[in-house]
mmCIF file of C-alpha atoms and ligand atoms in Angstrom:
data_model
loop_
_atom_site.group_PDB
_atom_site.id
_atom_site.type_symbol
_atom_site.label_atom_id
_atom_site.label_comp_id
_atom_site.label_asym_id
_atom_site.label_seq_id
_atom_site.Cartn_x
_atom_site.Cartn_y
_atom_site.Cartn_z
ATOM 1 C CA MET A 1 0.000 0.000 0.000
ATOM 2 C CA LYS A 2 1.478 3.328 -1.059
ATOM 3 C CA SER A 3 1.555 5.926 1.690
ATOM 4 C CA TYR A 4 1.974 9.710 1.441
ATOM 5 C CA LYS A 5 3.004 11.982 4.265
ATOM 6 C CA ILE A 6 0.832 15.100 4.326
ATOM 7 C CA VAL A 7 1.276 18.066 6.650
ATOM 8 C CA VAL A 8 -2.119 19.577 7.492
ATOM 9 C CA ILE A 9 -2.486 23.159 8.720
ATOM 10 C CA PRO A 10 -6.178 23.716 9.572
ATOM 11 C CA GLY A 11 -5.690 27.496 9.886
ATOM 12 C CA ASP A 12 -7.944 30.195 11.328
ATOM 13 C CA GLY A 13 -11.631 31.158 11.079
ATOM 14 C CA ILE A 14 -13.499 28.716 8.834
ATOM 15 C CA GLY A 15 -10.232 26.849 8.132
ATOM 16 C CA PRO A 16 -10.775 23.962 10.570
ATOM 17 C CA GLU A 17 -14.333 23.265 9.356
ATOM 18 C CA LEU A 18 -13.230 23.254 5.714
ATOM 19 C CA VAL A 19 -10.315 20.967 6.484
ATOM 20 C CA ASP A 20 -12.459 18.586 8.590
ATOM 21 C CA ALA A 21 -14.944 18.264 5.731
ATOM 22 C CA THR A 22 -12.116 17.673 3.264
ATOM 23 C CA LEU A 23 -10.507 14.993 5.423
ATOM 24 C CA GLU A 24 -13.849 13.196 5.661
ATOM 25 C CA VAL A 25 -14.151 13.228 1.879
ATOM 26 C CA LEU A 26 -10.536 12.132 1.417
ATOM 27 C CA GLU A 27 -11.193 9.207 3.764
ATOM 28 C CA LYS A 28 -13.867 8.008 1.362
ATOM 29 C CA VAL A 29 -11.564 8.549 -1.628
ATOM 30 C CA GLN A 30 -8.918 6.320 -0.002
ATOM 31 C CA GLU A 31 -11.471 3.684 0.961
ATOM 32 C CA ASN A 32 -12.679 3.537 -2.655
ATOM 33 C CA ALA A 33 -9.198 3.439 -4.163
ATOM 34 C CA GLY A 34 -7.962 0.854 -1.647
ATOM 35 C CA ASP A 35 -4.323 1.163 -2.710
ATOM 36 C CA PHE A 36 -3.039 4.268 -0.948
ATOM 37 C CA ARG A 37 -3.065 6.017 2.402
ATOM 38 C CA LEU A 38 -2.555 9.646 3.299
ATOM 39 C CA SER A 39 -0.828 9.845 6.649
ATOM 40 C CA TYR A 40 -1.431 13.205 8.244
ATOM 41 C CA GLU A 41 0.690 15.276 10.545
ATOM 42 C CA PHE A 42 -1.286 18.182 12.026
ATOM 43 C CA HIS A 43 0.396 21.516 12.677
ATOM 44 C CA GLU A 44 -0.918 24.804 13.966
ATOM 45 C CA ALA A 45 0.101 27.987 12.158
ATOM 46 C CA GLY A 46 -1.449 31.334 11.286
ATOM 47 C CA ALA A 47 -3.020 34.159 13.290
ATOM 48 C CA ASN A 48 -4.170 32.171 16.351
ATOM 49 C CA TYR A 49 -0.741 30.608 16.546
ATOM 50 C CA TYR A 50 0.883 34.031 16.281
ATOM 51 C CA GLN A 51 -1.195 35.317 19.199
ATOM 52 C CA LYS A 52 0.026 32.455 21.379
ATOM 53 C CA HIS A 53 3.646 32.232 20.281
ATOM 54 C CA GLY A 54 4.638 35.549 18.694
ATOM 55 C CA VAL A 55 5.465 33.874 15.357
ATOM 56 C CA ASN A 56 2.994 32.624 12.740
ATOM 57 C CA ILE A 57 4.682 29.283 12.097
ATOM 58 C CA SER A 58 7.274 27.219 13.958
ATOM 59 C CA PRO A 59 10.585 25.913 12.582
ATOM 60 C CA GLU A 60 9.307 22.375 13.336
ATOM 61 C CA THR A 61 6.333 22.896 11.028
ATOM 62 C CA LEU A 62 8.590 24.208 8.273
ATOM 63 C CA GLU A 63 10.850 21.195 8.708
ATOM 64 C CA ALA A 64 7.836 18.848 8.602
ATOM 65 C CA ILE A 65 6.689 20.430 5.319
ATOM 66 C CA ARG A 66 10.188 20.045 3.941
ATOM 67 C CA LYS A 67 10.062 16.313 4.666
ATOM 68 C CA ALA A 68 6.452 15.680 3.611
ATOM 69 C CA ASP A 69 5.122 14.632 0.196
ATOM 70 C CA ALA A 70 2.763 17.629 0.205
ATOM 71 C CA ALA A 71 0.989 20.019 2.538
ATOM 72 C CA MET A 72 -2.643 20.963 2.785
ATOM 73 C CA LYS A 73 -3.440 24.297 4.318
ATOM 74 C CA GLY A 74 -6.709 25.931 5.367
ATOM 75 C CA PRO A 75 -7.134 29.687 5.111
ATOM 76 C CA VAL A 76 -5.198 31.670 7.707
ATOM 77 C CA GLY A 77 -5.172 35.200 9.075
ATOM 78 C CA LEU A 78 -7.516 37.244 11.258
ATOM 79 C CA PRO A 79 -8.188 40.892 10.466
ATOM 80 C CA GLY A 80 -7.320 42.145 13.954
ATOM 81 C CA VAL A 81 -4.051 40.258 14.283
ATOM 82 C CA ARG A 82 -1.416 42.564 12.824
ATOM 83 C CA LEU A 83 2.316 43.133 12.840
ATOM 84 C CA PRO A 84 3.694 46.431 14.152
ATOM 85 C CA ASP A 85 4.001 47.622 10.511
ATOM 86 C CA GLY A 86 0.223 47.259 10.056
ATOM 87 C CA THR A 87 0.280 44.198 7.768
ATOM 88 C CA GLU A 88 -1.464 40.954 8.744
ATOM 89 C CA ALA A 89 0.534 38.754 11.091
ATOM 90 C CA GLY A 90 -1.197 35.451 10.397
ATOM 91 C CA VAL A 91 -0.773 35.140 6.633
ATOM 92 C CA LEU A 92 1.776 32.569 5.545
ATOM 93 C CA GLY A 93 2.294 33.368 1.870
ATOM 94 C CA GLY A 94 5.665 35.014 2.448
ATOM 95 C CA VAL A 95 7.155 32.259 4.557
ATOM 96 C CA LEU A 96 5.758 29.288 2.602
ATOM 97 C CA ARG A 97 5.689 30.504 -1.001
ATOM 98 C CA SER A 98 9.003 32.333 -1.031
ATOM 99 C CA GLY A 99 10.515 30.115 1.673
ATOM 100 C CA PHE A 100 9.999 26.944 -0.360
ATOM 101 C CA ASP A 101 10.467 28.693 -3.714
ATOM 102 C CA LEU A 102 6.960 27.685 -4.886
ATOM 103 C CA TYR A 103 7.020 29.950 -7.884
ATOM 104 C CA ALA A 104 3.783 29.011 -9.631
ATOM 105 C CA ASN A 105 0.485 29.613 -7.895
ATOM 106 C CA VAL A 106 -1.999 27.609 -9.941
ATOM 107 C CA ARG A 107 -5.582 28.859 -9.626
ATOM 108 C CA PRO A 108 -8.225 27.065 -11.678
ATOM 109 C CA ILE A 109 -11.387 29.027 -12.454
ATOM 110 C CA LYS A 110 -13.994 26.511 -13.515
ATOM 111 C CA LEU A 111 -17.754 26.748 -13.620
ATOM 112 C CA PHE A 112 -19.543 23.694 -12.166
ATOM 113 C CA PRO A 113 -23.183 22.746 -12.881
ATOM 114 C CA LYS A 114 -26.112 24.637 -11.328
ATOM 115 C CA VAL A 115 -23.933 27.204 -9.577
ATOM 116 C CA ALA A 116 -25.635 30.592 -9.726
ATOM 117 C CA ILE A 117 -23.389 33.202 -11.329
ATOM 118 C CA PRO A 118 -23.811 36.864 -12.238
ATOM 119 C CA LEU A 119 -22.940 36.175 -15.903
ATOM 120 C CA LYS A 120 -25.901 35.071 -17.965
ATOM 121 C CA ASP A 121 -26.216 31.944 -20.080
ATOM 122 C CA ARG A 122 -22.947 30.235 -19.314
ATOM 123 C CA PRO A 123 -23.337 26.467 -19.214
ATOM 124 C CA PRO A 124 -20.907 24.538 -16.960
ATOM 125 C CA GLU A 125 -17.337 24.297 -18.203
ATOM 126 C CA ARG A 126 -17.883 27.240 -20.516
ATOM 127 C CA ILE A 127 -15.679 28.954 -17.955
ATOM 128 C CA ASP A 128 -12.637 26.754 -17.420
ATOM 129 C CA TYR A 129 -9.250 28.402 -17.287
ATOM 130 C CA VAL A 130 -6.282 28.453 -14.953
ATOM 131 C CA ILE A 131 -4.526 31.517 -13.621
ATOM 132 C CA VAL A 132 -0.828 30.942 -13.041
ATOM 133 C CA ARG A 133 0.193 33.644 -10.616
ATOM 134 C CA GLU A 134 3.923 34.290 -10.227
ATOM 135 C CA ASN A 135 4.348 33.560 -6.548
ATOM 136 C CA THR A 136 7.812 34.625 -5.405
ATOM 137 C CA GLU A 137 8.565 38.092 -6.808
ATOM 138 C CA GLY A 138 6.759 40.950 -8.569
ATOM 139 C CA LEU A 139 5.338 43.581 -6.239
ATOM 140 C CA TYR A 140 4.886 41.201 -3.318
ATOM 141 C CA LEU A 141 8.630 40.573 -3.133
ATOM 142 C CA SER A 142 8.434 43.783 -1.155
ATOM 143 C CA ARG A 143 6.350 42.017 1.529
ATOM 144 C CA GLY A 144 7.749 43.198 4.875
ATOM 145 C CA ARG A 145 10.526 45.115 3.091
ATOM 146 C CA GLY A 146 8.843 48.347 2.019
ATOM 147 C CA ILE A 147 10.098 51.708 3.177
ATOM 148 C CA ILE A 148 7.872 54.001 5.171
ATOM 149 C CA THR A 149 8.408 57.449 6.669
ATOM 150 C CA GLU A 150 5.846 59.910 7.958
ATOM 151 C CA GLN A 151 5.641 61.567 4.573
ATOM 152 C CA ALA A 152 5.992 58.728 2.084
ATOM 153 C CA ALA A 153 5.976 54.986 1.605
ATOM 154 C CA SER A 154 7.333 52.794 -1.123
ATOM 155 C CA ASP A 155 7.227 49.139 -2.170
ATOM 156 C CA THR A 156 9.346 47.943 -5.061
ATOM 157 C CA LEU A 157 8.311 45.585 -7.852
ATOM 158 C CA LEU A 158 11.045 43.243 -9.033
ATOM 159 C CA MET A 159 11.055 40.934 -12.039
ATOM 160 C CA THR A 160 13.986 38.615 -12.663
ATOM 161 C CA ARG A 161 14.771 36.739 -15.846
ATOM 162 C CA LYS A 162 14.767 33.456 -13.935
ATOM 163 C CA GLY A 163 11.445 34.248 -12.248
ATOM 164 C CA CYS A 164 9.715 35.236 -15.499
ATOM 165 C CA GLU A 165 11.147 32.366 -17.510
ATOM 166 C CA ARG A 166 10.165 29.615 -15.125
ATOM 167 C CA VAL A 167 6.627 30.800 -14.550
ATOM 168 C CA CYS A 168 6.031 31.321 -18.287
ATOM 169 C CA ARG A 169 7.402 27.867 -19.038
ATOM 170 C CA PHE A 170 5.169 26.424 -16.299
ATOM 171 C CA ALA A 171 2.123 28.091 -17.876
ATOM 172 C CA PHE A 172 2.892 26.796 -21.383
ATOM 173 C CA ARG A 173 3.490 23.264 -20.102
ATOM 174 C CA LEU A 174 0.167 23.418 -18.290
ATOM 175 C CA ALA A 175 -1.582 24.544 -21.493
ATOM 176 C CA VAL A 176 -0.116 21.534 -23.308
ATOM 177 C CA GLU A 177 -0.905 19.047 -20.516
ATOM 178 C CA LYS A 178 -4.503 20.097 -19.848
ATOM 179 C CA SER A 179 -7.040 17.725 -21.365
ATOM 180 C CA LYS A 180 -8.804 20.539 -23.236
ATOM 181 C CA GLY A 181 -8.076 23.896 -24.837
ATOM 182 C CA ALA A 182 -10.098 27.083 -24.291
ATOM 183 C CA PRO A 183 -13.892 26.492 -24.176
ATOM 184 C CA GLU A 184 -14.472 29.098 -26.918
ATOM 185 C CA ASP A 185 -12.550 27.382 -29.696
ATOM 186 C CA GLY A 186 -10.613 24.455 -28.219
ATOM 187 C CA ARG A 187 -7.316 26.289 -28.829
ATOM 188 C CA ARG A 188 -4.444 25.874 -26.409
ATOM 189 C CA ARG A 189 -3.736 29.438 -25.391
ATOM 190 C CA VAL A 190 -1.558 31.198 -22.854
ATOM 191 C CA THR A 191 -2.379 34.831 -22.156
ATOM 192 C CA LEU A 192 0.203 37.018 -20.485
ATOM 193 C CA VAL A 193 -1.463 39.729 -18.436
ATOM 194 C CA ASP A 194 0.805 42.717 -17.861
ATOM 195 C CA LYS A 195 1.011 46.497 -17.870
ATOM 196 C CA SER A 196 3.867 46.863 -20.318
ATOM 197 C CA ASN A 197 2.341 49.967 -21.832
ATOM 198 C CA VAL A 198 3.284 51.798 -18.643
ATOM 199 C CA LEU A 199 5.973 49.937 -16.700
ATOM 200 C CA ARG A 200 9.366 48.712 -17.897
ATOM 201 C CA SER A 201 9.339 45.724 -15.573
ATOM 202 C CA PHE A 202 6.266 44.402 -17.373
ATOM 203 C CA TYR A 203 7.828 45.052 -20.758
ATOM 204 C CA PHE A 204 10.749 42.895 -19.597
ATOM 205 C CA PHE A 205 8.258 40.172 -18.564
ATOM 206 C CA ARG A 206 6.555 40.424 -21.969
ATOM 207 C CA GLN A 207 9.804 39.954 -23.870
ATOM 208 C CA ILE A 208 10.700 36.875 -21.875
ATOM 209 C CA PHE A 209 7.185 35.519 -22.385
ATOM 210 C CA ALA A 210 7.658 35.899 -26.165
ATOM 211 C CA GLU A 211 10.970 34.031 -25.995
ATOM 212 C CA VAL A 212 9.483 31.151 -24.011
ATOM 213 C CA ALA A 213 6.447 31.041 -26.318
ATOM 214 C CA LYS A 214 8.744 30.033 -29.190
ATOM 215 C CA GLU A 215 9.454 26.751 -27.374
ATOM 216 C CA PHE A 216 5.738 25.891 -27.593
ATOM 217 C CA PRO A 217 4.637 26.314 -31.209
ATOM 218 C CA SER A 218 1.408 24.345 -30.636
ATOM 219 C CA VAL A 219 0.143 26.921 -28.121
ATOM 220 C CA ASP A 220 -1.258 30.356 -29.024
ATOM 221 C CA ALA A 221 0.538 33.070 -27.071
ATOM 222 C CA GLU A 222 -1.220 36.386 -26.562
ATOM 223 C CA ASN A 223 -0.854 39.523 -24.476
ATOM 224 C CA LEU A 224 -3.414 41.583 -22.618
ATOM 225 C CA TYR A 225 -3.042 44.606 -20.403
ATOM 226 C CA VAL A 226 -4.396 44.026 -16.937
ATOM 227 C CA ASP A 227 -7.203 46.566 -17.248
ATOM 228 C CA ALA A 228 -8.427 45.013 -20.490
ATOM 229 C CA ALA A 229 -7.977 41.545 -18.988
ATOM 230 C CA SER A 230 -10.262 42.442 -16.072
ATOM 231 C CA ALA A 231 -13.008 43.270 -18.540
ATOM 232 C CA ALA A 232 -12.352 40.242 -20.749
ATOM 233 C CA LEU A 233 -12.451 37.768 -17.847
ATOM 234 C CA VAL A 234 -16.000 38.966 -17.149
ATOM 235 C CA MET A 235 -17.245 39.527 -20.698
ATOM 236 C CA ARG A 236 -15.556 36.686 -22.545
ATOM 237 C CA PRO A 237 -14.251 34.169 -20.007
ATOM 238 C CA GLU A 238 -14.567 31.253 -22.469
ATOM 239 C CA HIS A 239 -11.693 32.697 -24.471
ATOM 240 C CA PHE A 240 -9.094 31.753 -21.855
ATOM 241 C CA GLN A 241 -7.247 28.517 -21.195
ATOM 242 C CA VAL A 242 -4.183 29.577 -19.167
ATOM 243 C CA VAL A 243 -3.474 33.087 -17.912
ATOM 244 C CA VAL A 244 -0.007 33.868 -16.587
ATOM 245 C CA THR A 245 0.703 37.008 -14.640
ATOM 246 C CA GLU A 246 2.635 38.867 -11.981
ATOM 247 C CA ASN A 247 2.079 38.182 -8.287
ATOM 248 C CA MET A 248 -0.262 41.045 -7.335
ATOM 249 C CA PHE A 249 -2.174 40.974 -10.614
ATOM 250 C CA GLY A 250 -2.694 37.226 -10.114
ATOM 251 C CA ASP A 251 -3.936 37.837 -6.592
ATOM 252 C CA ILE A 252 -6.524 40.341 -7.819
ATOM 253 C CA LEU A 253 -7.584 38.577 -11.023
ATOM 254 C CA SER A 254 -8.088 35.223 -9.306
ATOM 255 C CA ASP A 255 -10.659 36.763 -6.950
ATOM 256 C CA LEU A 256 -12.318 38.378 -9.967
ATOM 257 C CA GLY A 257 -12.386 34.979 -11.701
ATOM 258 C CA GLY A 258 -13.814 33.445 -8.525
ATOM 259 C CA ALA A 259 -16.706 35.888 -8.613
ATOM 260 C CA THR A 260 -17.657 34.591 -12.082
ATOM 261 C CA ILE A 261 -17.967 30.938 -10.964
ATOM 262 C CA GLY A 262 -19.926 31.173 -7.711
ATOM 263 C CA GLY A 263 -17.533 32.887 -5.346
ATOM 264 C CA LEU A 264 -14.176 32.275 -3.768
ATOM 265 C CA GLY A 265 -15.551 29.175 -2.057
ATOM 266 C CA MET A 266 -15.279 27.482 -5.474
ATOM 267 C CA CYS A 267 -11.586 28.316 -5.866
ATOM 268 C CA PRO A 268 -8.767 25.921 -4.971
ATOM 269 C CA SER A 269 -5.092 26.567 -5.585
ATOM 270 C CA ALA A 270 -1.757 24.826 -5.761
ATOM 271 C CA ASN A 271 1.514 26.508 -4.803
ATOM 272 C CA MET A 272 4.024 24.691 -6.952
ATOM 273 C CA GLY A 273 7.798 24.595 -6.987
ATOM 274 C CA ASP A 274 10.195 22.190 -8.621
ATOM 275 C CA GLN A 275 10.541 20.092 -5.418
ATOM 276 C CA ARG A 276 7.541 20.803 -3.215
ATOM 277 C CA ALA A 277 3.955 21.971 -3.227
ATOM 278 C CA TYR A 278 1.134 22.930 -0.924
ATOM 279 C CA PHE A 279 -2.573 23.244 -1.537
ATOM 280 C CA GLU A 280 -5.121 25.717 -0.183
ATOM 281 C CA PRO A 281 -8.230 27.741 -1.010
ATOM 282 C CA ILE A 282 -7.536 31.136 -2.561
ATOM 283 C CA HIS A 283 -9.622 32.946 0.055
ATOM 284 C CA GLY A 284 -9.138 34.068 3.633
ATOM 285 C CA SER A 285 -10.488 32.634 6.870
ATOM 286 C CA ALA A 286 -13.877 34.426 6.958
ATOM 287 C CA PRO A 287 -14.014 34.666 10.786
ATOM 288 C CA ASP A 288 -17.455 36.318 10.556
ATOM 289 C CA ILE A 289 -19.056 33.027 9.461
ATOM 290 C CA ALA A 290 -16.765 30.597 11.308
ATOM 291 C CA GLY A 291 -18.670 27.957 13.292
ATOM 292 C CA LYS A 292 -22.014 28.979 11.750
ATOM 293 C CA ASN A 293 -22.278 26.108 9.282
ATOM 294 C CA ARG A 294 -22.384 28.373 6.262
ATOM 295 C CA ALA A 295 -18.935 28.048 4.704
ATOM 296 C CA ASN A 296 -18.515 26.436 1.296
ATOM 297 C CA PRO A 297 -15.682 23.884 1.650
ATOM 298 C CA LEU A 298 -15.400 23.119 -2.089
ATOM 299 C CA SER A 299 -12.333 25.367 -2.406
ATOM 300 C CA GLN A 300 -10.582 23.157 0.150
ATOM 301 C CA VAL A 301 -11.957 19.897 -1.282
ATOM 302 C CA LEU A 302 -10.920 20.842 -4.827
ATOM 303 C CA ALA A 303 -7.499 21.849 -3.475
ATOM 304 C CA ALA A 304 -7.244 18.311 -2.086
ATOM 305 C CA GLY A 305 -8.109 17.099 -5.596
ATOM 306 C CA MET A 306 -5.198 19.136 -6.958
ATOM 307 C CA MET A 307 -3.003 17.532 -4.307
ATOM 308 C CA LEU A 308 -4.066 14.012 -5.339
ATOM 309 C CA ASN A 309 -3.234 14.897 -8.919
ATOM 310 C CA TYR A 310 0.200 16.158 -7.849
ATOM 311 C CA LEU A 311 0.833 12.953 -5.892
ATOM 312 C CA GLY A 312 0.212 11.005 -9.091
ATOM 313 C CA ARG A 313 -3.319 9.870 -8.085
ATOM 314 C CA LYS A 314 -4.861 11.251 -11.279
ATOM 315 C CA LYS A 315 -7.776 8.845 -11.334
ATOM 316 C CA ASP A 316 -8.727 9.539 -7.718
ATOM 317 C CA ALA A 317 -8.538 13.282 -8.400
ATOM 318 C CA LEU A 318 -10.897 12.879 -11.363
ATOM 319 C CA LEU A 319 -13.339 10.814 -9.298
ATOM 320 C CA LEU A 320 -13.336 13.454 -6.590
ATOM 321 C CA GLU A 321 -14.072 16.196 -9.106
ATOM 322 C CA LYS A 322 -16.787 14.058 -10.633
ATOM 323 C CA ALA A 323 -18.409 13.695 -7.197
ATOM 324 C CA VAL A 324 -18.376 17.483 -6.814
ATOM 325 C CA ARG A 325 -19.925 17.905 -10.266
ATOM 326 C CA GLN A 326 -22.644 15.328 -9.612
ATOM 327 C CA ALA A 327 -23.519 16.657 -6.175
ATOM 328 C CA LEU A 328 -23.948 20.128 -7.652
ATOM 329 C CA GLU A 329 -25.810 18.821 -10.683
ATOM 330 C CA LYS A 330 -28.318 17.097 -8.381
ATOM 331 C CA GLU A 331 -28.473 20.194 -6.185
ATOM 332 C CA ARG A 332 -27.643 18.159 -3.092
ATOM 333 C CA PHE A 333 -26.603 21.452 -1.585
ATOM 334 C CA ARG A 334 -27.024 24.933 -2.887
ATOM 335 C CA ILE A 335 -24.556 27.786 -3.015
ATOM 336 C CA SER A 336 -26.245 31.111 -2.349
ATOM 337 C CA SER A 337 -25.638 34.274 -4.349
ATOM 338 C CA ILE A 338 -23.146 35.372 -1.704
ATOM 339 C CA GLY A 339 -21.260 32.095 -1.958
ATOM 340 C CA GLN A 340 -22.483 30.419 1.236
ATOM 341 C CA VAL A 341 -23.904 26.919 1.669
ATOM 342 C CA GLN A 342 -26.845 25.989 3.833
ATOM 343 C CA GLY A 343 -25.674 23.286 6.246
ATOM 344 C CA GLY A 344 -22.093 24.356 5.631
ATOM 345 C CA ALA A 345 -19.057 22.166 5.233
ATOM 346 C CA ARG A 346 -20.561 19.153 6.994
ATOM 347 C CA GLN A 347 -23.539 19.020 4.667
ATOM 348 C CA VAL A 348 -21.287 19.229 1.617
ATOM 349 C CA ALA A 349 -18.967 16.516 2.949
ATOM 350 C CA SER A 350 -21.801 14.049 3.448
ATOM 351 C CA ALA A 351 -23.219 14.721 -0.034
ATOM 352 C CA LEU A 352 -19.791 14.204 -1.583
ATOM 353 C CA LYS A 353 -19.228 10.976 0.325
ATOM 354 C CA GLU A 354 -22.510 9.603 -0.975
ATOM 355 C CA GLU A 355 -21.583 10.531 -4.549
ATOM 356 C CA LEU A 356 -18.156 8.921 -4.133
ATOM 357 C CA GLU A 357 -19.876 5.789 -2.835
ATOM 358 C CA LYS A 358 -21.652 5.459 -6.195
ATOM 359 C CA ASN A 359 -18.654 5.967 -8.456
HETATM 360 C C1 LIG B 401 -4.118 34.824 -1.571
HETATM 361 C C2 LIG B 401 -4.308 35.689 -0.368
HETATM 362 C C3 LIG B 401 -2.963 36.116 0.183
HETATM 363 C C4 LIG B 401 -2.154 36.761 -0.915
HETATM 364 C C5 LIG B 401 -3.072 37.092 1.355
HETATM 365 C C6 LIG B 401 -3.850 36.509 2.501
HETATM 366 C C7 LIG B 401 -1.724 37.594 1.807
HETATM 367 O O1 LIG B 401 -5.094 36.787 -0.671
HETATM 368 O O2 LIG B 401 -3.591 33.722 -1.433
HETATM 369 O O3 LIG B 401 -4.502 35.239 -2.658
HETATM 370 O O4 LIG B 401 -2.336 37.932 -1.212
HETATM 371 O O5 LIG B 401 -1.329 36.106 -1.501
HETATM 372 MN MN1 LIG B 402 -5.810 36.842 -2.687
#
């Protein structure tokens, strides 16, 4: 029996309920498959941990992630828990993404059946693209390093050749590997979103993108400015297959994409490096609805699906996604217009387990 060591960080706010629901569903996935086990090591990290210990993650947890096959993380951070510089103390992006050099933040935006969305007349899968957000540099390299005086403040955006090359190459490979091209025309297409009409750093990114594109003649390469891209992702989402972009733009555009498919509760993500990866929802910990049985855990469940895929359990990942699709298709739970689920994570977990039972 193959066994995988997984570090689990339940996180803050709704994190623990999402993770509990996901673990329940994963239990069923393993039971069905019968040939692998996920062995979990639980670690606390985030805003609650910071309040108790003065740091948001311990060296032991970092070491455990280093040794594990993958890590699964719930949302972290609490609005009131801040560092002296005013930024959030609980968020772990800096320490995990940069710390483990996980340079590609893979954020699928995919419309599932029967999910109510503000765009009219889009059948499921008519929205199905992936945002690859550069995860280690860009403007957020300045995280914790900006300069501030009483009169002015500055954060610096940095693009390196290495950083641009590897994330562009990652995006093109993903476009080739995905089972389908863009919903609009079936074309394999990578869109670079930048602001090279204004900033030199983005012009640099664009040139490197064009160089990398030459290595992938079967994929259409195109450019869009970020303002135009924001409009296009709402007005013509079916045009996109893979979107690659800078760190902050990817942060913003992935929430925009989430809004077009039923909310951030539908949005999983994978933080990928060449050696390691961890998996999490794209959203925060929503402390206002924690413990109220209203959170949509599909972001966390689908992130677990991405983890199974990464571990080489492609079939199990597909079965899990199929269970999600069927449960939604049959309206076994309903996602409200503000992205919440009646009955919350527990309700969703039991519906998914029943669907998995049938497959
Ligand atoms: C995300 C989150 C984080 C980010 C926050 C919590 C720092 O919004 O994963 O998109 O900006 O990277
Ligand atoms: Mn974000």
